[in-house]
JSON list of C-alpha atoms in Angstrom, two decimals:
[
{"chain": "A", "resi": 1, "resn": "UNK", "atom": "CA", "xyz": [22.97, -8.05, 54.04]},
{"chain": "A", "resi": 2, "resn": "UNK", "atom": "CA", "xyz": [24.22, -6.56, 50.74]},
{"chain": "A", "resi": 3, "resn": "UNK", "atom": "CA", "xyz": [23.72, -8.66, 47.18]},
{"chain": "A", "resi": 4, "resn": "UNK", "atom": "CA", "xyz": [26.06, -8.12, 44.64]},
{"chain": "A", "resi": 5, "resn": "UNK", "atom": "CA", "xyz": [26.13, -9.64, 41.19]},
{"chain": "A", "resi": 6, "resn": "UNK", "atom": "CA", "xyz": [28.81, -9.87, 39.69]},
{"chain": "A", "resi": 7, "resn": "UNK", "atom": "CA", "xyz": [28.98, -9.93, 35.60]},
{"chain": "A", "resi": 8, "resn": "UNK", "atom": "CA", "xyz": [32.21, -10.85, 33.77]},
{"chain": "A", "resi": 9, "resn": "UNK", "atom": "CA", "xyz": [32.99, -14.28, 31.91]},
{"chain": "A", "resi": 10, "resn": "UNK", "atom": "CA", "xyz": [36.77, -14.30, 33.46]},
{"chain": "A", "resi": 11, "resn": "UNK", "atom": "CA", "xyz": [36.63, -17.34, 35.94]},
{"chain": "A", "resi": 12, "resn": "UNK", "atom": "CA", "xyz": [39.67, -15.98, 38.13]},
{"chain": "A", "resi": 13, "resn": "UNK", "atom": "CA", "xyz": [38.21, -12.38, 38.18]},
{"chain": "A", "resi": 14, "resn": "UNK", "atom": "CA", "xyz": [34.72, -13.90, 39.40]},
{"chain": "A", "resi": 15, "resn": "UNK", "atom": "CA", "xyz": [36.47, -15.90, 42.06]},
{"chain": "A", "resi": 16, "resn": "UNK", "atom": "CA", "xyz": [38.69, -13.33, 43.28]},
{"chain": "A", "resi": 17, "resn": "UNK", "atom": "CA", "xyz": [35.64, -10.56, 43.90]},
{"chain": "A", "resi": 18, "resn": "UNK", "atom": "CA", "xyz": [33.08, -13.79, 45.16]},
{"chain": "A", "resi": 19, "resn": "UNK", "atom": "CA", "xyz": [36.01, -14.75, 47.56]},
{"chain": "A", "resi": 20, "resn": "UNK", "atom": "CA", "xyz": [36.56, -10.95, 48.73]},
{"chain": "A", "resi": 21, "resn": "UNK", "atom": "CA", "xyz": [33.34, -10.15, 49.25]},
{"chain": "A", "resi": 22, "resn": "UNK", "atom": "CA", "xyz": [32.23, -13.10, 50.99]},
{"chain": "A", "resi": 23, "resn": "UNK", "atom": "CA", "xyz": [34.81, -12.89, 53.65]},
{"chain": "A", "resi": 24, "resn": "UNK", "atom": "CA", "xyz": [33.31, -8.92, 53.98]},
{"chain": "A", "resi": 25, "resn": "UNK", "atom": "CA", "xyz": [29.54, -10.47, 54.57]},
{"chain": "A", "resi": 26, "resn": "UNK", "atom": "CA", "xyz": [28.23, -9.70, 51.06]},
{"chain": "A", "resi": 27, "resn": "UNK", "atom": "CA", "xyz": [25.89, -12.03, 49.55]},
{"chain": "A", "resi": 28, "resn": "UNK", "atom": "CA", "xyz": [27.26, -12.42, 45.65]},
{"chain": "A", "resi": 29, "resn": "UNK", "atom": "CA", "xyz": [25.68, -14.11, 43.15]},
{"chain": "A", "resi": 30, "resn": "UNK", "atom": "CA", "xyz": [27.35, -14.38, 39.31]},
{"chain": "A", "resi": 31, "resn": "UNK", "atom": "CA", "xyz": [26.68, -14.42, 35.74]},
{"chain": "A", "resi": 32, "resn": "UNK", "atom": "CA", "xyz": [29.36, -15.06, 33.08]},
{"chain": "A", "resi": 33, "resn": "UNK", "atom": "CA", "xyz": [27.03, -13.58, 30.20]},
{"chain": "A", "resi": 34, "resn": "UNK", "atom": "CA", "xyz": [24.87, -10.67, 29.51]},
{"chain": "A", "resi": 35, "resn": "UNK", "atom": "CA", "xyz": [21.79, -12.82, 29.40]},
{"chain": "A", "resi": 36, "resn": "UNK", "atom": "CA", "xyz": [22.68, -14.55, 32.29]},
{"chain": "A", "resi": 37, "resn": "UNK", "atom": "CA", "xyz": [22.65, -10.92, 34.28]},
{"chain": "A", "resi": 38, "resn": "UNK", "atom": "CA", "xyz": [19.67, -10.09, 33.20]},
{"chain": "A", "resi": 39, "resn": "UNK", "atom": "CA", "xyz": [17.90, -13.12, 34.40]},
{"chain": "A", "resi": 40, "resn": "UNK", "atom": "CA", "xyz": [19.65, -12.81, 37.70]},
{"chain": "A", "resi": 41, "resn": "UNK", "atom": "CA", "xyz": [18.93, -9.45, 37.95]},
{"chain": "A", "resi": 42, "resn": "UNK", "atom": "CA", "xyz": [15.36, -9.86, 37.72]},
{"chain": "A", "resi": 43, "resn": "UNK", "atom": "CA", "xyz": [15.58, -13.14, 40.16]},
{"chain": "A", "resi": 44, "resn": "UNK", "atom": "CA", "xyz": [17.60, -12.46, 42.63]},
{"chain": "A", "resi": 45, "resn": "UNK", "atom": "CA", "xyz": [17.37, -8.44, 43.37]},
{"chain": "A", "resi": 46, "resn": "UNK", "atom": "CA", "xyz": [20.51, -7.40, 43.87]},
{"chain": "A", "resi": 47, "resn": "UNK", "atom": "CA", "xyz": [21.19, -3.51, 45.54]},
{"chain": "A", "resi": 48, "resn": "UNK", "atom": "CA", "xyz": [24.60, -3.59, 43.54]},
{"chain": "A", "resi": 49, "resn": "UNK", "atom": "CA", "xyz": [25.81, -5.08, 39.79]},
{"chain": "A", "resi": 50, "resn": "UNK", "atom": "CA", "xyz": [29.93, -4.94, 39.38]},
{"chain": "A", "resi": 51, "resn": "UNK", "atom": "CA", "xyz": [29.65, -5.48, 35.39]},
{"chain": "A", "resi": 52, "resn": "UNK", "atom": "CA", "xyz": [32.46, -5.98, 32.76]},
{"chain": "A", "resi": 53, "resn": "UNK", "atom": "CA", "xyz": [31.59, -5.02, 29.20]},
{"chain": "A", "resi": 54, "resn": "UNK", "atom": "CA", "xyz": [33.40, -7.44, 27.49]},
{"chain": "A", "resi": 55, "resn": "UNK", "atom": "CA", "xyz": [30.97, -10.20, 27.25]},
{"chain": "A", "resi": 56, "resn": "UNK", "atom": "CA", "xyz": [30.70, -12.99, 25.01]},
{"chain": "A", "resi": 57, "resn": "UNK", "atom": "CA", "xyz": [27.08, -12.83, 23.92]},
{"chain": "A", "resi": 58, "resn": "UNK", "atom": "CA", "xyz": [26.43, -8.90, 24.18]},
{"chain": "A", "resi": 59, "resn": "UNK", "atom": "CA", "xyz": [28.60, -5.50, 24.85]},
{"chain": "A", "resi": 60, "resn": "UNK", "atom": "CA", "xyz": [27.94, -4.50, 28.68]},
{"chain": "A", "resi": 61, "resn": "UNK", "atom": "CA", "xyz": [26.04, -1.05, 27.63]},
{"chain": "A", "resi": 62, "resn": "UNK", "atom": "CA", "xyz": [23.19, -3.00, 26.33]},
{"chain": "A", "resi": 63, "resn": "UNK", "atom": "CA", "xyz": [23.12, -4.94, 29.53]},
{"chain": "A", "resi": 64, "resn": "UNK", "atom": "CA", "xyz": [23.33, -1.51, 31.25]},
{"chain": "A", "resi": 65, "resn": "UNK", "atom": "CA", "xyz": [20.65, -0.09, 29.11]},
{"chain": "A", "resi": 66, "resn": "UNK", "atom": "CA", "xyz": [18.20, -3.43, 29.19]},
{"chain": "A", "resi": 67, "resn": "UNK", "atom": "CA", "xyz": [18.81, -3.14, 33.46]},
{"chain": "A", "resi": 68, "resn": "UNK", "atom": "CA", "xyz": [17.52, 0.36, 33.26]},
{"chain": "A", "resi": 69, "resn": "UNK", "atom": "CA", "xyz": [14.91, 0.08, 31.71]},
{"chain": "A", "resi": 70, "resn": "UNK", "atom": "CA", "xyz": [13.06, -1.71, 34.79]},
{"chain": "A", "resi": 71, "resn": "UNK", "atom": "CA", "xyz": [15.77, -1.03, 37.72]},
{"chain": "A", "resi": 72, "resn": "UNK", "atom": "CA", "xyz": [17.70, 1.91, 39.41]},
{"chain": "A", "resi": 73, "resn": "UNK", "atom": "CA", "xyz": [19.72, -0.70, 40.79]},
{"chain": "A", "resi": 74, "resn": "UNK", "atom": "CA", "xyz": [23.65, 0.84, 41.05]},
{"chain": "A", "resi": 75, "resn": "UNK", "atom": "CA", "xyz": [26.33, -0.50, 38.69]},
{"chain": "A", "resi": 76, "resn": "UNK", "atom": "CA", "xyz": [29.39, -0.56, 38.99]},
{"chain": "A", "resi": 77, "resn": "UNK", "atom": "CA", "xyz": [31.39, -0.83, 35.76]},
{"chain": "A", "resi": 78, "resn": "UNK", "atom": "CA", "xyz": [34.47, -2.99, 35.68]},
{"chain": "A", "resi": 79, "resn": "UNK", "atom": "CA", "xyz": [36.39, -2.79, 32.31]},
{"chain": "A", "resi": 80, "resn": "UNK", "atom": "CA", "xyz": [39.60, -3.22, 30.59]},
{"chain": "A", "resi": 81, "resn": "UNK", "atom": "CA", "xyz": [38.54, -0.57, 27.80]},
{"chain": "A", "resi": 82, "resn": "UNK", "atom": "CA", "xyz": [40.23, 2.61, 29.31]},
{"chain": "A", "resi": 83, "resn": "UNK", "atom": "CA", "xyz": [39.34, 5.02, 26.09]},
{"chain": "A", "resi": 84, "resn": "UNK", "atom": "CA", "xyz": [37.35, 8.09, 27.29]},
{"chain": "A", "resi": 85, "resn": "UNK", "atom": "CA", "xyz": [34.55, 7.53, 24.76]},
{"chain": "A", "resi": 86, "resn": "UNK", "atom": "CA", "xyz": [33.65, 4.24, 25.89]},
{"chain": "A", "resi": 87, "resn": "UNK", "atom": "CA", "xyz": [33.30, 5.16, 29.51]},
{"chain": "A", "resi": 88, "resn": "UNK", "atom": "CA", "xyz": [31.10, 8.24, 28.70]},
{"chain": "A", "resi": 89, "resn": "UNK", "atom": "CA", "xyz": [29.06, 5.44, 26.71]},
{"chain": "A", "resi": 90, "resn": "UNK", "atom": "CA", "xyz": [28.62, 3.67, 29.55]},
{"chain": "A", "resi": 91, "resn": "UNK", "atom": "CA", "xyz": [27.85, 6.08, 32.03]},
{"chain": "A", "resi": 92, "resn": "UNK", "atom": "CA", "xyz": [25.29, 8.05, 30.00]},
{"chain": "A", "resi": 93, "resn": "UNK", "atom": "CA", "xyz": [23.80, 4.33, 29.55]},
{"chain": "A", "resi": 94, "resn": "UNK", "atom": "CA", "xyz": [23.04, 4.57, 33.65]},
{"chain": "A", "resi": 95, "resn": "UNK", "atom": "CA", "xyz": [26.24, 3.22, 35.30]},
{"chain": "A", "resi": 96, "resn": "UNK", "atom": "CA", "xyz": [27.12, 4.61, 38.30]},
{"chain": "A", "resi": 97, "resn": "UNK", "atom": "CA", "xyz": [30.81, 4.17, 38.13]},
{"chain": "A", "resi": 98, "resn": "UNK", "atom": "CA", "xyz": [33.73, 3.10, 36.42]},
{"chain": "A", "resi": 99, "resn": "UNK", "atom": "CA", "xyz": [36.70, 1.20, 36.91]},
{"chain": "A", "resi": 100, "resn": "UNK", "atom": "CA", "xyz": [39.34, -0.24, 34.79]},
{"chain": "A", "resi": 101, "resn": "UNK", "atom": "CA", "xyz": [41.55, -3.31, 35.02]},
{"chain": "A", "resi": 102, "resn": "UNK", "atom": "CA", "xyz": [44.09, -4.19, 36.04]},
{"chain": "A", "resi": 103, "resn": "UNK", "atom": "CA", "xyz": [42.16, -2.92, 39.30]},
{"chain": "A", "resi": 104, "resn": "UNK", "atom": "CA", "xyz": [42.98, -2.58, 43.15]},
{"chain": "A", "resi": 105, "resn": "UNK", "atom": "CA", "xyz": [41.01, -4.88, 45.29]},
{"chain": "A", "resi": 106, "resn": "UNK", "atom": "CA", "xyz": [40.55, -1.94, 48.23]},
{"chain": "A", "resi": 107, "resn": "UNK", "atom": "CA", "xyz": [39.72, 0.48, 45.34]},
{"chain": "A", "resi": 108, "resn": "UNK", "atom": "CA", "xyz": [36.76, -1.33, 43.78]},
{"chain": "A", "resi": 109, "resn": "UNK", "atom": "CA", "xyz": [35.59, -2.11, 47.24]},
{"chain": "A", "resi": 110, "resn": "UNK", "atom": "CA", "xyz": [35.60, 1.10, 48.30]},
{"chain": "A", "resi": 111, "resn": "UNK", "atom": "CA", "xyz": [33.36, 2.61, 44.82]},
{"chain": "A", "resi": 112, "resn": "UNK", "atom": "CA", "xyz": [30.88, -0.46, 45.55]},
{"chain": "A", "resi": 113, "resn": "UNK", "atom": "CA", "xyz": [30.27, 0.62, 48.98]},
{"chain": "A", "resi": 114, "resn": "UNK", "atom": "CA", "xyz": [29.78, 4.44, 47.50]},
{"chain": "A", "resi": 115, "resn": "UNK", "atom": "CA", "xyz": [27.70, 2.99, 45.30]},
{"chain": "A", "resi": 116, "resn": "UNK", "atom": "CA", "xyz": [25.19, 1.52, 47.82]},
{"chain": "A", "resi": 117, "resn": "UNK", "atom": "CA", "xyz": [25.57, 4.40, 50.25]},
{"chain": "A", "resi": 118, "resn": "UNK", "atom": "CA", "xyz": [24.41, 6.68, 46.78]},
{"chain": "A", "resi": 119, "resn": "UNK", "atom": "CA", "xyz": [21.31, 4.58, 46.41]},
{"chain": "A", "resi": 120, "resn": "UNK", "atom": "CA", "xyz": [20.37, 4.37, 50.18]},
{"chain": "A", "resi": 121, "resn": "UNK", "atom": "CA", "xyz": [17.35, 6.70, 51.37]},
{"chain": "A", "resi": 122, "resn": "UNK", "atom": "CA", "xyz": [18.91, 10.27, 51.69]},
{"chain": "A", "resi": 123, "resn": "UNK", "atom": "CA", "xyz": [18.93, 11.68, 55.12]},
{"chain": "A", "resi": 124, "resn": "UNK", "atom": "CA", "xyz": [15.83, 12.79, 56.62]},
{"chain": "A", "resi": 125, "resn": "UNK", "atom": "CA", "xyz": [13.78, 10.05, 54.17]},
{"chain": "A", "resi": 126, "resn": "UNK", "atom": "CA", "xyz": [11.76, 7.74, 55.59]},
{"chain": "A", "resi": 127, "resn": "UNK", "atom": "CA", "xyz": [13.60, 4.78, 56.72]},
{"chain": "A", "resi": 128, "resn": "UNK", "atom": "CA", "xyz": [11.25, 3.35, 58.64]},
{"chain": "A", "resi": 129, "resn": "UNK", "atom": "CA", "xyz": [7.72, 3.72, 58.07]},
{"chain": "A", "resi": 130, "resn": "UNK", "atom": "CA", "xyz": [5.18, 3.19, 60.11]},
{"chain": "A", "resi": 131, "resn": "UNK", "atom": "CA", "xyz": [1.09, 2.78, 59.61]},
{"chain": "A", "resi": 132, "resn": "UNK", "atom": "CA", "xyz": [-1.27, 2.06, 61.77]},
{"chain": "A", "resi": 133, "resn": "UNK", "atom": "CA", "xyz": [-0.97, -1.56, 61.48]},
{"chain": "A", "resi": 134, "resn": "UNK", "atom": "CA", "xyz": [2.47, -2.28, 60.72]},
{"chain": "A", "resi": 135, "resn": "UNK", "atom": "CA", "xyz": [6.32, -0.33, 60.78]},
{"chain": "A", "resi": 136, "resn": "UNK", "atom": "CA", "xyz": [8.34, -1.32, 57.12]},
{"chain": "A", "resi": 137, "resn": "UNK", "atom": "CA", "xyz": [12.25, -1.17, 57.78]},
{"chain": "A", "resi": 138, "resn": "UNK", "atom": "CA", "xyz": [13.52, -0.35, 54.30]},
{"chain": "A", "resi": 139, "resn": "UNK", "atom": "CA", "xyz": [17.26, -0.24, 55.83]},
{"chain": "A", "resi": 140, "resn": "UNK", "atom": "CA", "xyz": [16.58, -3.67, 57.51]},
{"chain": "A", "resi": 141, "resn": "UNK", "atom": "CA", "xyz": [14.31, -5.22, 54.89]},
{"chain": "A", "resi": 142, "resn": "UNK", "atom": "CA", "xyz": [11.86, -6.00, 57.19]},
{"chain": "A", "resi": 143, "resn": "UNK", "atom": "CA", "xyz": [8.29, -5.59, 58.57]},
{"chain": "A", "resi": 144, "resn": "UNK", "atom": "CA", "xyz": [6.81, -6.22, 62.00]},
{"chain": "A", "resi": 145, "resn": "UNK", "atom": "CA", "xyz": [3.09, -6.08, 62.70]},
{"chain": "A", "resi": 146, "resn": "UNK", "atom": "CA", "xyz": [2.03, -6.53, 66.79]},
{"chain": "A", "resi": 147, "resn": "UNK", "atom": "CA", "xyz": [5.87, -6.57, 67.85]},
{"chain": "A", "resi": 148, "resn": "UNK", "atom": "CA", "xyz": [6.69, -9.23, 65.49]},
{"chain": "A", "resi": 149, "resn": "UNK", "atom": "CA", "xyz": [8.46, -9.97, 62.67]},
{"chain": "A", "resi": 150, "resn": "UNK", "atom": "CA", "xyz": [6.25, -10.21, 59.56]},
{"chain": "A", "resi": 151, "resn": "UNK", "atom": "CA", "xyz": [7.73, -13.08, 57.31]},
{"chain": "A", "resi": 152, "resn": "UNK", "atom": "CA", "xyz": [7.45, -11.94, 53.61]},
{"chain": "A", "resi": 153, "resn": "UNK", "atom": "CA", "xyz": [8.42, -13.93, 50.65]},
{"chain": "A", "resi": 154, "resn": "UNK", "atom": "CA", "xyz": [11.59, -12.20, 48.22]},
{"chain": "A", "resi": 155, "resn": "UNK", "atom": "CA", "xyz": [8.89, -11.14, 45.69]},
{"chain": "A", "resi": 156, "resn": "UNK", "atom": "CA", "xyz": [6.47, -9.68, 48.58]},
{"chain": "A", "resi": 157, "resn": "UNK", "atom": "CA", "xyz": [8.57, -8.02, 49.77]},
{"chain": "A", "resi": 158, "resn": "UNK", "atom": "CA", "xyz": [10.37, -6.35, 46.55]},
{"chain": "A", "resi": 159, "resn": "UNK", "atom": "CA", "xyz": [6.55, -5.48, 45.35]},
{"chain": "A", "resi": 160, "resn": "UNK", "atom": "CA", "xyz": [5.88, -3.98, 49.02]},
{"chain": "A", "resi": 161, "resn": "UNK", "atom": "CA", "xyz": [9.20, -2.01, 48.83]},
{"chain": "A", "resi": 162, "resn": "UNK", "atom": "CA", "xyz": [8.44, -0.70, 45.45]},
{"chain": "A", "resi": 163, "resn": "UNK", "atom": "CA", "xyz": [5.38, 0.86, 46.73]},
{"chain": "A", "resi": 164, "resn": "UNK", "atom": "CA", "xyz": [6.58, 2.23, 49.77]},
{"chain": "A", "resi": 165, "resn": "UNK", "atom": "CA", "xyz": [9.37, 3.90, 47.95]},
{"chain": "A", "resi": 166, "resn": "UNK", "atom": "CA", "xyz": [6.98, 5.22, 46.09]},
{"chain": "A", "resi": 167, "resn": "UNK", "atom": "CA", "xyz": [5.83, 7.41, 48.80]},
{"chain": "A", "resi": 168, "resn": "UNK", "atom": "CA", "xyz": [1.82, 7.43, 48.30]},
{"chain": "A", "resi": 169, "resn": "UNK", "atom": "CA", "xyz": [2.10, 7.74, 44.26]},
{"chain": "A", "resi": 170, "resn": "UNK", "atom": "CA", "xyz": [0.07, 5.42, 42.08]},
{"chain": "A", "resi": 171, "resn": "UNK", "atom": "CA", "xyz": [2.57, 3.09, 40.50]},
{"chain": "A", "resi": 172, "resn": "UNK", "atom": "CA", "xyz": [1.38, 1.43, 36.88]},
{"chain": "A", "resi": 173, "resn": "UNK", "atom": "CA", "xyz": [1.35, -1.99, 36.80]},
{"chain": "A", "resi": 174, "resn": "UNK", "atom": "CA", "xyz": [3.43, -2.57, 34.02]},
{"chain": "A", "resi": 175, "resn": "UNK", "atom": "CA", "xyz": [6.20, -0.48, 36.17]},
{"chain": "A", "resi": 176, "resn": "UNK", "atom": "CA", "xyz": [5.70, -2.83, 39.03]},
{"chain": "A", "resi": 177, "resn": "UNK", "atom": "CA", "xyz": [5.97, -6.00, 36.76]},
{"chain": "A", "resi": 178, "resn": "UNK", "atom": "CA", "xyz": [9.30, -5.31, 35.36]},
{"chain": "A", "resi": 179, "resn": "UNK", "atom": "CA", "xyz": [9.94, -3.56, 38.92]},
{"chain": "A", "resi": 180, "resn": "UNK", "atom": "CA", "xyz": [9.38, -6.85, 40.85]},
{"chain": "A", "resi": 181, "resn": "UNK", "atom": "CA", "xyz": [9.77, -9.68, 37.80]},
{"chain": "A", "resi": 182, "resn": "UNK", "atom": "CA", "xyz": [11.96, -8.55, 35.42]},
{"chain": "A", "resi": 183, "resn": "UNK", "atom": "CA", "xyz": [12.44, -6.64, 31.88]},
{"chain": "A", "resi": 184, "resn": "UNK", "atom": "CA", "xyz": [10.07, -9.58, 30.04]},
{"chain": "A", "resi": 185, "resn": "UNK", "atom": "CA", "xyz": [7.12, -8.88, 32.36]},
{"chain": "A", "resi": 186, "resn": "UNK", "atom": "CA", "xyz": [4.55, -6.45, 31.94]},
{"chain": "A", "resi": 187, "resn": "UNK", "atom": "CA", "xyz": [1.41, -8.27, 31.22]},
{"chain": "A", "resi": 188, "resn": "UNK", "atom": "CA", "xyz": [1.16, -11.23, 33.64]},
{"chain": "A", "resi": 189, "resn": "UNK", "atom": "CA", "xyz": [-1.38, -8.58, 36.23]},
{"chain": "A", "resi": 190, "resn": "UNK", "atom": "CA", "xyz": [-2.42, -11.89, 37.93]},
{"chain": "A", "resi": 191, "resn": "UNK", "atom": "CA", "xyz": [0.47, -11.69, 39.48]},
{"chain": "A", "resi": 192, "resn": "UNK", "atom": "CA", "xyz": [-0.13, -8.39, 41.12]},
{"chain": "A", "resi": 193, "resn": "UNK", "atom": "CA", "xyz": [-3.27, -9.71, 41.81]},
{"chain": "A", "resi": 194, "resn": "UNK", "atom": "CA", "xyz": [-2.31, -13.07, 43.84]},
{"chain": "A", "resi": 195, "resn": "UNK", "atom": "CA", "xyz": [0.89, -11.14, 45.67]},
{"chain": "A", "resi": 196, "resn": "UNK", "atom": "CA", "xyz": [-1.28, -8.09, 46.84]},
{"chain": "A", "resi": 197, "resn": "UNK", "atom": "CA", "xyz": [-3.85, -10.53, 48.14]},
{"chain": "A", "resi": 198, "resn": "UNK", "atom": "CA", "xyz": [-1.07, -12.31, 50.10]},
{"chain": "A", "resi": 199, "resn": "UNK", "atom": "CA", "xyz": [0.57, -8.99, 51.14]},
{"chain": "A", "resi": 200, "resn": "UNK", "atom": "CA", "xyz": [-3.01, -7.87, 52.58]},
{"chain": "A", "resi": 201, "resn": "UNK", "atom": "CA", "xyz": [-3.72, -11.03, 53.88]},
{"chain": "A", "resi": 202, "resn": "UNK", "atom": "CA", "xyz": [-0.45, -10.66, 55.66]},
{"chain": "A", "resi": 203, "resn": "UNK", "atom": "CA", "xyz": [-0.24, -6.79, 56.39]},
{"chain": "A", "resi": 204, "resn": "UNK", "atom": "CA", "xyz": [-4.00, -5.44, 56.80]},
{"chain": "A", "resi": 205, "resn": "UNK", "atom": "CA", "xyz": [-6.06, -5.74, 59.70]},
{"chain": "A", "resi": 206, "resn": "UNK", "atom": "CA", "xyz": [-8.69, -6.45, 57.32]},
{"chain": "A", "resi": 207, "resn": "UNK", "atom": "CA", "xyz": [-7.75, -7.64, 53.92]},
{"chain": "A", "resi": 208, "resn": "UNK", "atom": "CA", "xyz": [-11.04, -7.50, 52.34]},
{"chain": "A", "resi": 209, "resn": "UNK", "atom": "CA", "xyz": [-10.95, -3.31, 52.78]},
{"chain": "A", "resi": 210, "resn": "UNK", "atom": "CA", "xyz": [-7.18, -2.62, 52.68]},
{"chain": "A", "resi": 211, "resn": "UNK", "atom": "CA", "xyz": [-6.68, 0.98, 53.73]},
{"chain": "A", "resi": 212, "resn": "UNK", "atom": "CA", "xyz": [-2.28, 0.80, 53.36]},
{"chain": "A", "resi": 213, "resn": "UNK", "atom": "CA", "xyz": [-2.37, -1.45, 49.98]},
{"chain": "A", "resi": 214, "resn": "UNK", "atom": "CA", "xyz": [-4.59, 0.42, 47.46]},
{"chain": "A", "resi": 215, "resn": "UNK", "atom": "CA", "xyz": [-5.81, -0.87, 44.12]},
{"chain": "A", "resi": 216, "resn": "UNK", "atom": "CA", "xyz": [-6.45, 1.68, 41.21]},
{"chain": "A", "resi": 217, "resn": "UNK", "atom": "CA", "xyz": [-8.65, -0.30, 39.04]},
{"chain": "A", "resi": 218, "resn": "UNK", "atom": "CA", "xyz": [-6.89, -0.69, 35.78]},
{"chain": "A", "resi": 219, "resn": "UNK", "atom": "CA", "xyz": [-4.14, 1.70, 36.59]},
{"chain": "A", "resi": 220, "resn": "UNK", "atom": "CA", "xyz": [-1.96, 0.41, 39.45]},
{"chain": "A", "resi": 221, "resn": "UNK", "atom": "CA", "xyz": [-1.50, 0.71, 42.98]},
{"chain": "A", "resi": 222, "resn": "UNK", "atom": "CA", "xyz": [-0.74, 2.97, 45.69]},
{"chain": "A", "resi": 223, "resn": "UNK", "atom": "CA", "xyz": [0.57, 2.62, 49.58]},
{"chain": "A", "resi": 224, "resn": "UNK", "atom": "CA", "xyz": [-0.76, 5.04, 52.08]},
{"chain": "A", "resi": 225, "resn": "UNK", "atom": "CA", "xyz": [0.05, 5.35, 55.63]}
]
């Protein structure tokens, strides 16, 4: 199921898009602040961020430019500023689109699910990948190991995606911290530590010599098939 966050610190805006895309089968969660989106940003993972850039505590194209720093995530850019320069502002920040208010409901709704198809795998990627020990939906979010459905934690599985995305290239671990944990990470390597163990533990037929989840000492890690 698709998350969406929604940013904007109008109450009846917030309602209106949580109410519309519920009864569409999104999940939506919601900040009101710029501060607030980045901390639900890094907690809550969401595949799409419908942002306003009118906030009270920031302007939205630092929010934009903060969320890019550690996420391709797509945003969507919901605005009453209609001048030309602003909008180039915010798309060379890293927003995918841009709409203005007063907006149409079937509009927006229609550039949000553009949005997602944009960041999807492109045809002919690898969807589902499979290893010797165990298949990785990325479409699904899911992994099954001996016909089964493998039950991974959010943060296992966002640091197992990362990886597989990453389509047998070493990824740093500072890039995997604020991948996985947010902008403010990129020093706690325990972490990567304790969720690889429980990711082996979980995926590998023998965690002790992982052959799938691959540590570079000091650099970062790898997945190979």
């Amino acid at each position: 199921m698709t998350r969406v966050l929604v940013v904007d610190d109008d109450p009846a805006i917030v309602r209106a898009l949580v109410i519309n895309l519920r009864a569409r089968q999104y999940e939506v969660d919601s900040a009101e602040d710029g501060a607030g989106a980045l901390r639900a940003a890094a907690a809550r993972h969401p595949d799409v961020v419908v942002l306003d850039l009118g906030l009270p505590d920031t302007d939205g194209v630092d929010v934009i430019r903060r969320l890019r720093e550690w996420s391709r995530v797509p945003i969507l850019v919901l605005s009453a500023r209609h001048a030309s320069g602003e909008k180039v502002q915010a798309l060379d920040a890293g927003a995918d689109d841009y709409v203005t208010k007063p907006f149409g409901m079937d509009e927006l709704l229609a550039r949000l699910r553009a949005a997602v198809r944009r960041a999807e795998p492109a045809d002919g990627g690898d969807v589902v990948v499979e290893t010797g020990t165990f298949i990785v939906d990325l479409a699904a979010k899911k992994v099954h190991r001996d016909g089964r459905d493998v039950r991974l934690t959010p943060t296992e599985w966002h640091l197992l995606e990362a990886l597989v995305r990453a389509g047998g290239r070493l990824v740093g671990q500072r890039q995997l911290l604020r991948e996985v944990w947010g902008p403010s990470y990129g020093t706690e390597t325990n972490y990567l530590r304790v969720y690889m163990a429980q990711l082996r533990r979980k995926l590998e037929a023998d965690p002790s010599r992982p052959r799938h989840l691959i540590t570079e000492p000091g650099m970062g890690y790898r997945f190979e098939k």
